[in-house]
XYZ file of C-alpha atoms in Angstrom:
755
model
C 86.460 76.841 72.032
C 87.260 73.754 74.061
C 87.682 71.839 70.807
C 89.863 74.605 69.338
C 92.240 74.594 72.285
C 92.450 70.830 72.406
C 93.020 70.892 68.653
C 96.065 73.115 69.200
C 97.389 70.645 71.772
C 96.747 67.743 69.427
C 98.320 69.592 66.498
C 101.522 70.116 68.484
C 101.627 66.451 69.418
C 101.007 65.421 65.810
C 103.899 67.549 64.531
C 106.201 66.025 67.136
C 105.042 62.503 66.236
C 105.677 63.115 62.517
C 108.970 64.870 63.160
C 107.743 67.912 61.262
C 109.785 70.322 63.329
C 111.793 73.375 62.243
C 115.509 73.040 61.771
C 117.530 74.980 64.341
C 119.308 77.943 62.781
C 122.109 77.859 65.341
C 124.986 75.488 65.943
C 125.057 76.162 69.681
C 125.222 72.876 71.542
C 124.488 71.963 75.112
C 128.219 71.762 75.852
C 128.583 75.371 74.730
C 126.204 76.495 77.468
C 127.217 74.267 80.371
C 123.606 73.209 80.834
C 122.748 69.709 81.901
C 120.199 67.658 79.944
C 117.922 67.742 82.983
C 118.042 71.547 83.054
C 117.048 71.737 79.386
C 114.220 69.287 79.994
C 113.084 71.247 83.032
C 112.933 74.527 81.090
C 110.946 72.850 78.320
C 108.503 71.703 80.977
C 107.983 75.329 82.030
C 107.563 76.416 78.415
C 104.968 73.732 77.851
C 102.995 74.547 81.001
C 102.994 78.242 80.072
C 101.541 77.434 76.637
C 98.880 75.142 78.057
C 97.896 77.824 80.552
C 97.490 80.294 77.680
C 95.146 77.927 75.917
C 93.213 77.192 79.085
C 92.835 80.916 79.852
C 91.123 81.469 76.501
C 88.910 78.467 77.028
C 87.914 79.714 80.484
C 87.141 83.148 79.057
C 84.818 81.675 76.428
C 83.055 79.700 79.142
C 82.595 82.786 81.296
C 84.945 81.408 83.948
C 88.104 83.391 83.156
C 88.834 87.041 82.588
C 92.314 87.430 81.110
C 93.656 86.226 77.766
C 96.876 88.114 77.051
C 99.126 85.106 76.802
C 102.820 84.291 76.485
C 102.536 82.094 73.397
C 105.588 82.681 71.234
C 107.591 84.275 74.049
C 108.480 81.083 75.891
C 112.180 81.681 75.210
C 112.203 83.971 78.254
C 112.142 80.793 80.365
C 115.945 81.061 80.408
C 115.820 84.253 82.471
C 113.740 82.446 85.051
C 116.522 79.894 85.293
C 119.458 82.314 85.445
C 118.264 85.173 87.646
C 118.364 84.341 91.337
C 115.780 85.065 93.997
C 117.991 87.903 95.236
C 117.294 89.723 91.959
C 114.129 91.807 91.483
C 112.140 91.326 88.290
C 109.651 93.725 86.683
C 107.925 91.552 84.110
C 106.271 92.031 80.746
C 102.836 90.434 80.561
C 104.123 87.677 78.272
C 106.308 86.123 80.968
C 104.472 82.886 81.729
C 107.405 80.559 81.064
C 109.815 82.806 82.957
C 107.491 82.963 85.964
C 106.951 79.205 85.896
C 110.693 78.501 85.814
C 111.547 81.033 88.495
C 108.920 79.492 90.782
C 110.913 76.278 90.679
C 113.740 78.062 92.514
C 111.461 78.244 95.546
C 110.557 74.868 97.081
C 106.849 74.456 97.710
C 105.724 76.888 95.014
C 102.475 76.147 93.191
C 102.634 78.392 90.104
C 100.164 76.366 88.047
C 97.462 76.595 90.703
C 98.265 80.214 91.506
C 98.109 81.383 87.886
C 94.805 79.616 87.305
C 93.398 81.278 90.425
C 94.359 84.590 88.839
C 92.701 83.647 85.521
C 89.509 82.913 87.453
C 89.756 86.196 89.442
C 89.591 84.224 92.667
C 89.980 86.022 95.979
C 92.498 83.309 96.853
C 94.926 84.416 94.139
C 98.047 84.861 96.316
C 99.274 88.089 94.739
C 96.318 90.263 93.657
C 93.491 88.496 95.454
C 91.243 88.472 92.398
C 91.756 92.143 91.501
C 93.737 91.495 88.327
C 95.733 88.799 86.620
C 99.349 89.780 87.216
C 102.731 88.113 87.421
C 103.793 88.861 90.958
C 105.138 87.218 94.083
C 106.795 88.549 97.204
C 108.988 85.468 97.823
C 109.974 85.461 94.145
C 110.809 89.203 94.303
C 108.450 90.039 91.444
C 106.366 93.175 92.085
C 103.096 92.970 90.131
C 102.644 95.011 86.957
C 99.159 95.735 85.680
C 99.893 97.275 82.280
C 103.450 97.068 81.091
C 103.345 99.615 78.290
C 106.701 100.948 79.444
C 105.377 102.531 82.656
C 107.421 100.113 84.767
C 110.774 101.024 83.220
C 111.428 104.223 85.225
C 110.933 102.460 88.545
C 113.150 99.585 87.401
C 115.877 102.170 86.815
C 115.209 103.597 90.282
C 115.337 100.190 91.939
C 118.626 99.348 90.230
C 120.036 102.704 91.310
C 118.999 102.023 94.911
C 121.204 98.930 95.255
C 124.631 100.648 95.020
C 123.174 103.680 96.818
C 122.644 101.538 99.907
C 126.260 100.467 99.691
C 127.383 104.073 99.381
C 125.336 105.069 102.439
C 126.370 101.958 104.376
C 122.724 100.978 104.829
C 120.766 97.819 104.147
C 117.831 97.584 101.775
C 115.432 94.828 100.808
C 117.715 93.633 98.009
C 121.157 92.135 98.429
C 124.191 94.205 97.515
C 125.038 91.976 94.545
C 121.487 91.881 93.189
C 120.507 93.009 89.726
C 117.174 94.326 88.489
C 115.596 92.909 85.353
C 112.829 94.652 83.429
C 111.192 93.155 80.345
C 108.999 94.885 77.767
C 107.827 94.575 74.191
C 109.109 96.115 70.976
C 106.047 98.362 70.664
C 106.567 99.633 74.213
C 110.094 100.654 73.264
C 108.570 103.517 71.278
C 106.727 104.918 74.275
C 108.150 108.165 75.626
C 108.325 106.557 79.064
C 110.605 103.811 77.768
C 112.784 106.301 75.928
C 113.025 108.417 79.060
C 114.025 105.413 81.151
C 116.672 104.319 78.659
C 118.010 107.850 78.544
C 118.112 108.000 82.346
C 119.965 104.687 82.542
C 122.523 105.934 80.015
C 122.767 109.285 81.838
C 123.499 107.541 85.138
C 126.194 105.420 83.522
C 127.666 108.475 81.797
C 128.119 110.038 85.234
C 130.138 106.951 86.218
C 127.520 105.775 88.707
C 126.750 102.061 89.083
C 123.422 100.783 87.756
C 122.904 96.988 87.835
C 119.989 96.946 85.379
C 119.140 94.399 82.699
C 116.524 95.591 80.224
C 114.985 92.848 78.101
C 113.165 93.801 74.918
C 111.034 90.890 73.692
C 110.599 91.734 70.032
C 107.736 89.930 68.282
C 107.370 92.563 65.575
C 103.866 93.662 66.517
C 102.193 96.233 68.742
C 98.723 94.681 68.754
C 98.113 95.269 65.015
C 100.878 97.761 64.170
C 104.026 96.209 62.750
C 107.436 97.177 64.089
C 109.746 98.065 61.179
C 112.363 95.426 60.474
C 115.519 95.919 62.558
C 114.001 98.935 64.332
C 114.762 97.636 67.841
C 118.375 96.838 66.954
C 118.906 100.187 65.221
C 117.311 102.027 68.141
C 119.244 100.242 70.882
C 122.509 98.988 69.445
C 124.385 102.267 69.508
C 122.778 103.791 72.594
C 125.623 105.197 74.698
C 126.200 103.640 78.079
C 123.931 100.596 77.575
C 125.606 97.392 76.442
C 123.627 95.602 73.712
C 123.131 91.827 73.496
C 121.004 89.873 71.028
C 119.610 86.354 70.787
C 117.088 84.433 68.749
C 114.343 83.856 71.302
C 113.067 80.811 69.437
C 116.151 78.825 70.383
C 116.524 78.073 74.083
C 120.275 77.546 73.922
C 120.871 80.764 71.987
C 118.884 82.694 74.577
C 120.770 80.965 77.364
C 124.174 81.793 75.930
C 123.341 85.476 75.365
C 121.570 85.803 78.716
C 124.549 84.423 80.617
C 126.763 87.058 79.022
C 124.279 89.893 79.617
C 123.582 88.994 83.254
C 127.274 88.467 83.982
C 128.066 91.875 82.483
C 125.445 93.637 84.610
C 126.282 91.758 87.796
C 130.058 92.036 87.467
C 130.429 95.593 86.196
C 127.229 97.097 87.722
C 126.403 98.655 84.383
C 123.139 98.660 82.404
C 122.604 96.299 79.497
C 119.826 95.597 77.015
C 119.084 92.059 75.895
C 117.185 92.029 72.601
C 115.276 88.794 72.063
C 113.637 87.925 68.752
C 110.210 86.427 69.453
C 106.974 85.621 67.656
C 103.456 86.288 68.855
C 101.009 83.427 68.497
C 97.186 83.491 68.676
C 96.920 87.278 68.540
C 97.398 89.986 71.158
C 94.588 88.617 73.348
C 91.533 86.417 73.041
C 89.450 89.173 71.467
C 92.081 90.044 68.857
C 91.256 88.884 65.320
C 94.647 88.701 63.610
C 93.003 88.106 60.249
C 91.971 91.779 60.168
C 95.591 92.927 59.858
C 97.707 89.858 58.997
C 97.448 87.686 55.916
C 96.891 83.953 56.252
C 100.443 83.424 55.004
C 101.828 85.680 57.757
C 99.840 83.891 60.443
C 100.980 80.516 59.112
C 104.599 81.687 59.044
C 104.333 82.766 62.695
C 102.939 79.403 63.771
C 105.739 77.621 61.943
C 108.181 79.568 64.140
C 106.624 78.301 67.354
C 109.418 78.202 69.999
C 107.910 75.002 71.461
C 108.557 73.276 68.154
C 112.157 74.506 68.239
C 112.514 73.246 71.812
C 111.039 69.874 70.851
C 113.582 69.630 68.026
C 116.353 70.446 70.490
C 115.227 67.745 72.924
C 115.054 65.157 70.153
C 118.409 66.119 68.619
C 120.116 65.904 72.022
C 118.343 62.648 72.903
C 117.022 64.253 76.083
C 113.446 63.166 75.405
C 111.827 60.948 72.824
C 108.878 62.009 70.711
C 106.681 59.673 72.731
C 107.862 61.298 75.987
C 107.108 64.789 74.679
C 103.651 63.782 73.450
C 102.757 61.902 76.621
C 103.975 64.783 78.755
C 101.954 67.306 76.767
C 98.759 65.283 77.065
C 99.279 64.601 80.760
C 99.947 68.258 81.512
C 96.866 69.340 79.535
C 94.782 66.988 81.630
C 96.415 68.385 84.773
C 95.771 71.996 83.730
C 92.161 71.161 82.895
C 91.633 69.412 86.216
C 93.094 72.301 88.234
C 91.102 74.822 86.205
C 87.953 72.945 87.121
C 88.891 73.330 90.775
C 89.842 77.002 90.817
C 86.615 78.207 89.224
C 84.870 76.999 92.375
C 87.114 78.981 94.692
C 85.793 82.154 96.404
C 85.520 85.436 94.517
C 85.465 89.008 95.775
C 81.861 89.620 96.767
C 81.704 93.057 98.368
C 82.897 96.603 97.830
C 84.734 96.435 101.134
C 86.676 93.370 100.005
C 87.733 95.008 96.775
C 88.845 98.234 98.439
C 90.516 96.660 101.462
C 93.924 96.680 99.800
C 93.928 100.268 98.488
C 95.611 101.409 101.692
C 96.967 98.067 102.825
C 100.441 97.401 104.081
C 101.547 94.048 105.380
C 103.303 95.456 108.440
C 103.373 98.930 109.942
C 106.877 100.118 110.684
C 107.922 101.903 113.877
C 108.976 105.522 113.655
C 112.610 106.410 114.298
C 113.417 108.384 117.435
C 113.436 112.155 117.298
C 116.954 113.570 116.942
C 118.644 114.879 120.075
C 119.052 118.575 120.799
C 122.814 118.227 120.545
C 122.597 116.599 117.122
C 120.190 119.275 115.909
C 122.377 122.129 117.193
C 125.334 120.628 115.402
C 123.286 120.279 112.218
C 121.790 123.768 112.177
C 124.911 125.583 113.380
C 124.475 129.327 112.964
C 120.857 128.789 111.908
C 119.913 127.447 115.332
C 118.890 130.851 116.683
C 116.709 131.438 113.605
C 114.371 128.650 114.636
C 112.720 130.857 117.248
C 112.418 133.858 114.940
C 109.522 134.444 112.498
C 110.348 132.926 109.118
C 108.498 132.535 105.788
C 107.198 129.223 104.472
C 110.201 128.263 102.344
C 112.647 128.763 105.209
C 110.524 126.789 107.676
C 110.203 123.932 105.189
C 113.976 123.970 104.785
C 114.389 123.592 108.561
C 111.799 120.782 108.594
C 113.553 118.869 105.815
C 116.869 119.116 107.666
C 115.275 117.726 110.830
C 113.593 114.930 108.886
C 116.780 113.958 107.062
C 118.458 113.768 110.455
C 115.667 111.672 111.979
C 115.097 109.312 109.020
C 118.318 107.918 107.544
C 116.117 106.310 104.880
C 115.047 109.646 103.366
C 116.518 110.556 99.990
C 115.521 113.827 98.333
C 115.572 113.884 94.545
C 114.485 116.387 91.922
C 115.572 119.097 89.519
C 117.848 121.731 91.091
C 117.337 120.455 94.653
C 121.058 119.938 95.315
C 123.658 122.625 94.760
C 121.120 125.300 93.875
C 118.883 124.377 96.804
C 115.693 124.371 94.786
C 114.125 127.088 92.664
C 112.634 128.655 95.793
C 115.376 127.762 98.258
C 113.387 125.058 100.052
C 116.269 122.564 99.857
C 118.993 125.169 100.324
C 122.248 123.796 101.848
C 120.725 120.373 102.459
C 123.135 118.747 100.027
C 126.005 120.454 101.836
C 124.767 119.056 105.150
C 123.828 115.533 104.052
C 125.759 114.903 100.851
C 124.757 114.365 97.196
C 123.753 110.738 97.826
C 120.833 111.871 99.993
C 120.001 115.166 98.267
C 120.477 114.446 94.599
C 120.007 116.538 91.498
C 118.022 114.584 88.926
C 117.889 115.075 85.194
C 115.064 117.148 83.741
C 112.462 114.416 83.334
C 109.537 114.115 85.731
C 108.824 110.512 84.707
C 112.351 109.572 85.686
C 112.149 111.506 88.956
C 108.966 109.734 90.059
C 110.256 106.423 88.712
C 113.466 106.910 90.675
C 111.423 107.578 93.810
C 109.242 104.508 93.288
C 112.287 102.328 92.686
C 114.072 103.675 95.767
C 110.973 102.891 97.815
C 110.989 99.312 96.522
C 114.367 98.839 98.191
C 113.810 100.294 101.633
C 114.347 104.019 101.108
C 111.811 106.734 101.918
C 112.126 108.993 98.876
C 111.013 112.623 98.830
C 110.725 113.568 95.195
C 110.296 117.187 94.196
C 108.295 118.230 91.148
C 109.343 121.771 90.384
C 105.911 123.043 89.334
C 102.462 121.493 89.492
C 101.989 121.725 85.719
C 105.102 119.592 85.230
C 103.407 116.712 87.028
C 101.176 116.156 84.026
C 104.213 114.924 82.092
C 104.481 112.045 84.530
C 101.120 111.541 86.225
C 100.912 107.888 85.163
C 103.912 107.145 87.371
C 101.593 108.038 90.258
C 98.281 106.792 88.916
C 99.365 103.636 87.143
C 102.386 102.595 89.194
C 103.015 104.008 92.673
C 99.398 104.260 93.838
C 98.342 100.818 92.586
C 101.104 98.625 94.011
C 99.507 97.889 97.377
C 96.095 97.355 95.751
C 97.341 94.734 93.300
C 99.614 92.966 95.780
C 97.315 92.968 98.832
C 99.835 95.144 100.629
C 102.687 92.667 100.174
C 104.557 95.238 98.083
C 104.518 98.932 98.941
C 106.411 102.005 97.752
C 106.054 104.687 100.444
C 107.097 108.177 99.413
C 106.378 111.870 99.815
C 106.147 113.920 96.628
C 106.625 117.641 97.150
C 105.081 119.822 94.447
C 105.347 123.592 94.189
C 101.985 124.713 92.865
C 98.946 126.974 92.716
C 98.823 130.606 91.636
C 98.953 134.218 92.983
C 102.595 134.768 92.053
C 102.262 138.489 91.389
C 102.297 138.103 87.655
C 105.139 135.616 87.253
C 105.104 132.629 84.985
C 101.806 132.175 83.228
C 99.876 128.908 83.278
C 102.874 126.554 83.488
C 104.088 128.152 86.701
C 100.650 129.006 88.080
C 98.768 125.770 87.549
C 95.722 125.580 89.815
C 94.322 122.161 88.865
C 94.497 119.399 91.452
C 91.908 117.124 89.832
C 94.566 114.797 88.448
C 95.595 113.955 92.013
C 92.248 113.941 93.769
C 90.766 111.014 91.867
C 93.617 108.581 92.550
C 92.352 106.072 95.146
C 94.320 106.018 98.377
C 96.522 109.012 97.593
C 97.028 111.418 100.515
C 97.132 115.105 99.509
C 98.350 117.867 101.815
C 98.127 121.599 101.133
C 99.358 123.839 103.978
C 98.564 127.543 104.100
C 101.329 128.832 106.384
C 104.828 127.885 107.459
C 104.030 126.497 110.903
C 101.282 124.259 109.522
C 103.553 123.195 106.681
C 106.217 121.979 109.093
C 103.754 120.102 111.293
C 101.993 118.588 108.277
C 105.230 117.586 106.538
C 106.314 115.732 109.664
C 103.004 113.853 109.680
C 103.204 113.199 105.945
C 106.641 111.618 106.309
C 105.604 109.595 109.357
C 102.455 108.419 107.580
C 104.367 107.430 104.455
C 106.958 105.556 106.489
C 104.699 103.863 109.019
C 101.644 103.191 106.847
C 103.779 102.769 103.698
C 101.618 105.190 101.724
C 102.106 107.659 98.900
C 101.652 111.273 100.021
C 101.592 114.356 97.795
C 102.536 117.606 99.513
C 101.373 120.728 97.656
C 103.352 123.852 98.574
C 101.719 127.166 97.552
C 104.408 128.975 95.569
C 103.019 132.431 96.250
C 103.354 131.881 99.999
C 106.979 130.666 99.972
C 108.443 134.080 100.767
C 105.318 135.870 102.008
C 105.778 137.491 105.420
C 102.947 139.993 105.654
C 99.222 139.444 106.043
C 97.302 142.717 106.105
C 99.841 145.399 105.309
C 103.466 145.727 104.335
C 105.773 145.120 107.260
C 103.247 143.546 109.675
C 105.167 140.214 109.457
C 101.991 138.367 110.524
C 102.383 135.549 107.984
C 105.912 134.691 109.139
C 106.098 132.248 112.040
C 108.565 130.603 114.365
C 109.633 127.024 113.750
C 107.332 124.574 115.592
C 108.901 122.559 118.389
C 110.383 119.238 117.327
C 107.727 116.547 117.441
C 104.791 118.928 116.950
C 102.515 117.588 114.184
C 99.172 118.080 112.478
C 97.807 114.621 111.845
C 96.548 113.464 108.456
C 92.994 114.734 107.976
C 93.112 117.227 110.866
C 91.399 120.488 109.919
C 92.250 123.977 111.191
C 89.531 126.083 112.852
C 89.705 129.796 113.638
C 86.769 131.449 115.421
C 83.878 130.332 117.608
C 80.283 129.537 116.767
C 79.035 131.845 114.011
C 76.177 131.748 111.515
C 78.592 132.043 108.588
C 81.623 129.815 107.951
C 84.286 129.978 105.276
C 85.880 126.714 104.165
C 89.117 127.041 102.234
C 92.762 125.945 101.930
C 96.138 127.134 100.634
C 96.166 130.723 99.388
C 92.475 130.907 100.196
C 93.271 130.903 103.912
C 95.322 134.077 103.676
C 92.749 135.763 101.435
C 89.950 134.769 103.802
C 91.807 136.061 106.855
C 92.258 139.382 105.100
C 88.550 139.466 104.259
C 87.495 138.473 107.789
C 89.493 141.330 109.283
C 87.675 143.780 107.020
C 84.314 142.259 107.883
C 85.057 142.342 111.609
C 86.309 145.948 111.585
C 83.744 147.432 109.213
C 80.682 145.260 109.796
C 81.301 143.577 113.137
C 80.518 140.191 111.592
C 81.506 136.959 113.370
C 82.973 134.501 110.844
C 84.319 131.015 111.426
C 87.286 130.062 109.229
C 88.060 126.431 108.432
C 91.324 125.436 106.771
C 91.002 121.969 105.232
C 94.782 121.428 105.245
C 94.385 117.894 103.852
C 92.531 117.667 100.535
C 92.497 113.876 100.642
C 91.286 112.358 102.790
C 88.873 115.048 103.952
C 87.897 114.516 107.580
C 84.146 114.650 106.959
C 83.068 114.099 110.575
C 85.285 116.886 111.921
C 84.164 119.248 109.180
C 80.462 118.558 109.741
C 80.866 119.032 113.477
C 82.289 122.524 112.967
C 79.652 123.750 110.508
C 76.483 121.877 111.500
C 74.992 124.934 113.237
C 75.874 127.412 110.495
C 73.132 128.828 108.305
C 75.466 129.981 105.513
C 78.669 128.427 104.225
C 81.059 129.976 101.734
C 83.645 127.767 100.063
C 86.669 129.658 98.765
C 88.521 127.484 96.259
C 91.511 128.848 94.354
C 91.274 125.988 91.879
C 88.996 125.971 88.872
C 85.240 125.800 89.151
C 85.209 122.473 87.309
C 87.082 119.579 88.884
C 87.936 121.422 92.082
C 87.716 120.299 95.694
C 84.783 122.702 96.144
C 82.629 120.376 94.047
C 83.368 117.554 96.456
C 82.699 119.792 99.456
C 79.291 120.829 98.171
C 78.385 117.194 97.638
C 79.559 116.262 101.136
C 77.524 119.050 102.687
C 74.406 118.036 100.774
C 74.844 114.456 101.926
C 75.651 115.162 105.585
C 73.792 118.311 106.651
C 70.048 118.189 107.347
C 68.605 120.752 106.964
C 70.982 122.013 104.334
C 72.360 125.528 104.954
C 72.856 127.994 102.127
C 76.052 126.885 100.418
C 77.894 129.080 97.949
C 81.353 128.987 96.497
C 83.930 131.319 95.063
C 86.308 129.579 92.702
C 88.811 130.371 90.019
C 87.393 130.570 86.532
C 87.646 127.617 84.172
C 90.626 129.248 82.546
C 94.356 128.905 82.259
C 96.293 131.475 84.264
C 97.496 134.432 82.138
C 100.644 136.467 82.644
C 100.866 139.642 84.724
C 98.056 141.423 86.527
C 95.509 139.706 84.292
C 95.957 136.602 86.457
C 93.853 138.276 89.154
C 90.888 138.391 86.784
C 90.425 134.617 86.918
C 91.343 133.976 90.578
C 89.370 134.557 93.805
C 90.126 137.916 95.428
C 89.756 139.349 98.935
C 87.117 141.918 97.960
C 85.074 139.191 96.297
C 85.007 137.255 99.572
C 84.020 140.394 101.496
C 81.183 141.156 99.112
C 79.834 137.599 99.126
C 79.892 137.319 102.942
C 78.069 140.641 103.259
C 75.366 139.382 100.940
C 75.096 136.229 103.033
C 74.844 138.256 106.236
C 72.097 140.447 104.822
C 70.221 137.302 103.832
C 70.739 135.768 107.268
C 69.751 138.893 109.189
C 66.834 139.760 106.962
C 68.182 143.209 106.079
C 68.300 142.516 102.383
C 65.068 143.513 100.703
C 65.545 140.695 98.178
C 66.224 138.066 100.860
C 63.875 135.057 101.159
C 61.253 135.555 103.867
C 60.887 131.942 104.971
C 63.274 129.170 105.936
C 62.102 127.003 103.053
C 62.802 129.835 100.639
C 66.173 130.360 102.285
C 67.328 126.794 101.788
C 65.573 125.842 98.557
C 68.174 125.557 95.819
C 70.713 127.055 98.211
C 73.691 125.327 96.645
C 75.338 127.705 94.183
């Protein structure tokens, strides 16, 4: 492979020496662009280094010293964007952005992009952006958040970041980005077909159609291939040219001056008019999708040869010769010298430290570079003015949705950085009234109605967080999250991990979920699957059971997101939104007064009801109310002492606190309203097996592995109060020895006790 890569270098030099270079198809001259000869030479230098790094990456991979081979070969025309976009602009980059990254690094004195990129190829722990966790284009001082897989998933947050810039101006606040900044987001022609890309483009057009500013430059780098699948001729132009609200620009990406001329116009349009634009660049892809990609399996030899004849480096060499900026000898000597330099540095970086422990790898999952102080609590006078006639209601028992509404008002008052976004959250006040009148109190800029697209809502939140806001996105129903889960899994939750905490996007995502809605909705409105959230590393998941806990937990969730710069998901049980009664109609025992300002339930803190007892119930959400109903029956009819534990936080679970409360119990019942498979009860059983010696009898009641049907049939697949009563009675008979079928010895009691 070493010979192959050096052969490619030598072949380029030979073509330059012979003058066998393609004729430029454009008549654009250097005077037409305003560029200086030195600037053109400097951009060629970045193009050349990017190509040599691509070749070296493949060589390192073959030698077992490198681990990433998706290169930028054929896309070096994007170098122009690295020259034109300033450090005040934020860039979300396609993975073929080597020349752009190299050129942009030159805007920052002291940068060492060659060394840094080779560290990333070698997966060295000294890689300044990802620390050996992935090869990404990213840099805090260059304002380039890292992207791990740019198959369109970064477009929604680019839209959100662009939206955040004029929003700061509207709110008279200051974000990370300057007020005149623009956001650039690049992607490939195959990614354009992804639903996420289409949603982002639609959102950008929708924002413009509402006459709102959006300084966003989308760059589609069109090489005609999605790995092996060809993009139909003119598809990108036909798809994007007539899109309403997004100005279209085009350039031949093989010609540096053509790209420069079109890019100047596109960037000027976005920066001056604060409107979105799409720059369509014709590219070629050289050497396949990645090192393992055999192009010969889907391209003919003639097609491969035609691609290599369109090499943008050959076009740039022709430009330099035609303009007398460099001689052929200068180009050849420079290429050989830079190859030697790249090879020498590569030999050094492979010796640099690697990640060597699990702790090292995971250290950045929850990292943030600097914890932020919390804002002061609002004054009583300010709160009285805010709540007005509602002030007296704070001390009166209220249901969950009303208490959450009060909490959100207090939080919006305390945190000027909070922006609530979601479907129907504004004028309507949410489907269940949780955000009622908040837009009236704080304005549409802070409580905004979003279009019906969960990917765009979460992308908007992530983008707002990039620029100093603390977004609170609302997903209307838990099942709707599945339309957009990659915005959490692949984007929001990974940013700190792949940037060593240099970039963070703190947010709280409120989701109305779970079942027991008295027959309403069916499976889309009664989704009881949390597995999609629970396996995302570092994600905090809250699930309150009553209004007072919900308020205290929401305050902690917001504080945690702001101070620790984390992503928190707040699950709100729909069935409990308006519930007031616990045991019988009119008892009003599930309604509660609003907790005093400042009262919190810290992340991981469990709820415990009852003293030492041989039997404990562990549950959360709707299961808490069901269990309390069952415990009352058991106490009144059987005189049984039961300890009730409300998890409250489903991630992280406070294992030590939980074990402390149940270590003396002989029988434990887990009541889990989610499905038997993939539910938190599976994790709880495992934790108990690992941490309790001897192991008590552990059983669980869960929902069936079924979707939720409509009407009363929903109760057939969900845990019920009488089921809990019956199971606890069986446990008590076993414990007390009154059951004739009970085991007679302790070993029999505990053997295979996990059900």
